[in-house]
Amino acid sequence: LLNSATATTLSFTNPSGGFDGGVTYSQSFSIASQENSATGLTFNDDGTKMFVVGTSGDDVNEYALSTAFDVSTASYTQNFDVSSQAASVQGIAFNNDGTKMFITDYANDEVNEYALSTGFNISTASYTRNFSNTAQGGNPRGISFNSDGTKMFLVNPSARIDEYNLSTGFDISTA
């Protein structure tokens, strides 16, 4: 069966320009009033909330977007101070329903986990635990999870991505 397939030549075209073109600058939104040294950004699932972290405030800044994923419609809502746990905030991620928030701390070589009683509402956040990545070199920057939270990925400043298995999704104590 392997040798019985008809020889086929594939031609790839992308009418919108794909990755090599078709991208144009749209707009910007200043966050300087809340964070002068932004290092991380994420949105809630429907794009009506944007979250920004950075090293100058060591907090999470929340913005409401009246049009989903359109930063020109953003307005500052509130912040959540994480300086009691983090000395150099770099990255941010949420679980799927926004009831858990994860913050990377470059200075303390860890990921901090917070529980949110209302999904994607940082005013309901409370510190839960941390996970140290010192054994893998520390200094985590960016953070991401697979869709069910059983894999956590940390960007390491030595040009490396560290992958961790979590036996319980989005529970860093099981990493």
XYZ file of C-alpha atoms in Angstrom:
175
model
C 0.000 0.000 0.000
C 2.825 2.361 0.723
C 4.105 2.309 -2.867
C 0.692 2.348 -4.517
C -0.090 6.006 -3.731
C -0.222 8.361 -6.667
C 2.583 10.898 -6.769
C 1.221 14.272 -5.718
C 2.742 17.714 -5.681
C 1.402 20.101 -3.090
C 1.376 23.869 -3.548
C 0.672 26.013 -0.530
C -0.951 29.388 -0.915
C -2.320 31.705 1.694
C -4.681 34.388 0.401
C -4.225 36.569 3.489
C -0.458 36.663 3.229
C 0.249 34.097 5.959
C 3.216 34.457 8.212
C 5.377 36.150 5.631
C 3.142 39.123 4.922
C -0.285 40.590 5.305
C 0.374 41.764 8.858
C -0.167 45.444 9.503
C 0.180 47.544 12.640
C -3.196 48.363 14.139
C -2.904 50.407 17.343
C -1.391 50.732 20.784
C -2.622 51.391 24.304
C -0.430 52.955 26.981
C -0.183 51.174 30.302
C 2.546 53.503 31.627
C 0.316 54.867 34.391
C 0.148 51.392 35.921
C 3.332 49.616 34.746
C 6.542 51.121 33.349
C 8.312 47.821 32.790
C 5.760 45.344 31.453
C 6.918 41.746 31.083
C 3.756 39.671 30.713
C 0.325 39.867 29.129
C -2.716 37.631 28.864
C -6.445 37.876 28.193
C -9.470 36.092 29.579
C -11.118 33.586 27.235
C -13.547 35.976 25.571
C -11.078 38.876 25.289
C -13.043 41.308 27.437
C -10.337 41.482 30.107
C -6.603 42.036 29.698
C -4.025 41.408 32.428
C -0.535 42.969 32.462
C 2.348 42.289 34.849
C 5.776 43.831 35.185
C 8.747 44.479 37.386
C 8.122 48.099 38.365
C 4.894 47.438 40.256
C 5.047 43.765 41.199
C 1.320 43.598 40.726
C -1.283 42.390 38.262
C -3.106 45.143 36.373
C -6.555 44.405 34.997
C -8.167 46.238 32.090
C -11.710 45.946 30.733
C -12.134 45.868 26.954
C -15.539 46.957 25.649
C -14.727 45.275 22.325
C -13.093 41.869 22.692
C -9.356 41.792 21.964
C -9.376 45.473 20.895
C -6.869 47.344 23.075
C -8.157 50.726 21.866
C -11.279 50.034 23.981
C -9.312 49.176 27.141
C -9.809 50.960 30.427
C -7.943 50.344 33.669
C -10.054 48.484 36.221
C -7.954 47.407 39.212
C -4.718 45.872 40.373
C -3.713 43.034 42.655
C -0.471 43.394 44.625
C 1.763 40.298 44.588
C 4.837 41.933 46.153
C 4.433 39.882 49.349
C 5.251 36.771 47.296
C 7.133 38.081 44.250
C 10.111 40.391 43.929
C 10.377 40.480 40.125
C 7.142 39.616 38.331
C 7.726 38.343 34.806
C 4.847 36.212 33.502
C 1.176 35.505 34.056
C -1.214 32.696 33.150
C -4.665 31.510 34.201
C -6.361 28.136 34.212
C -9.241 27.694 31.765
C -12.020 29.144 33.921
C -9.882 31.844 35.536
C -10.147 30.458 39.064
C -6.380 30.006 39.302
C -3.726 32.568 38.436
C -0.005 31.850 38.093
C 2.753 34.447 38.397
C 6.427 33.825 37.633
C 8.961 35.466 39.933
C 12.389 35.877 38.361
C 14.135 36.984 41.560
C 12.861 34.170 43.803
C 13.074 31.393 41.165
C 9.445 30.377 41.515
C 5.908 30.246 40.247
C 3.230 31.557 42.609
C -0.301 30.184 42.467
C -3.385 32.163 43.477
C -7.003 31.017 43.864
C -9.748 33.309 42.539
C -13.233 32.776 43.977
C -14.663 34.475 40.868
C -13.018 33.567 37.586
C -10.778 36.252 36.064
C -11.630 38.699 38.871
C -8.293 39.510 40.512
C -9.969 41.273 43.447
C -11.012 37.787 44.614
C -7.462 36.354 44.442
C -5.651 34.849 47.396
C -2.195 33.297 47.555
C -2.157 29.486 47.586
C 1.377 28.124 47.120
C 4.602 28.353 45.170
C 6.731 26.062 43.047
C 10.499 26.496 42.935
C 12.351 25.893 39.695
C 15.801 26.473 41.222
C 16.879 22.919 40.347
C 16.450 23.740 36.653
C 18.333 27.034 36.861
C 15.671 29.339 38.260
C 14.750 32.764 36.972
C 11.469 31.840 35.236
C 10.131 34.442 32.853
C 7.147 33.410 30.746
C 4.643 30.721 31.722
C 2.123 28.662 29.783
C 0.079 25.500 30.244
C -1.375 22.946 27.868
C -5.165 22.931 27.581
C -5.851 20.568 30.503
C -3.103 21.963 32.746
C -1.128 18.719 32.977
C 1.935 20.368 31.441
C 3.506 23.624 32.558
C 6.105 25.430 30.445
C 8.521 28.026 31.807
C 10.782 30.231 29.739
C 14.283 30.135 31.170
C 16.661 33.068 30.467
C 19.363 30.678 29.252
C 17.399 30.231 25.990
C 15.569 27.161 27.231
C 11.974 26.061 27.746
C 11.468 23.919 30.853
C 8.523 21.492 30.702
C 6.942 20.080 33.854
C 4.343 17.320 34.171
C 1.510 17.974 36.625
C -0.374 14.893 37.816
C -3.358 17.130 38.623
C -4.167 19.798 36.065
C -3.231 23.356 37.032
C -2.005 22.250 40.479
C 1.659 23.241 40.720
C 2.107 21.222 43.907
C 1.915 18.119 41.686
C 4.678 19.273 39.301
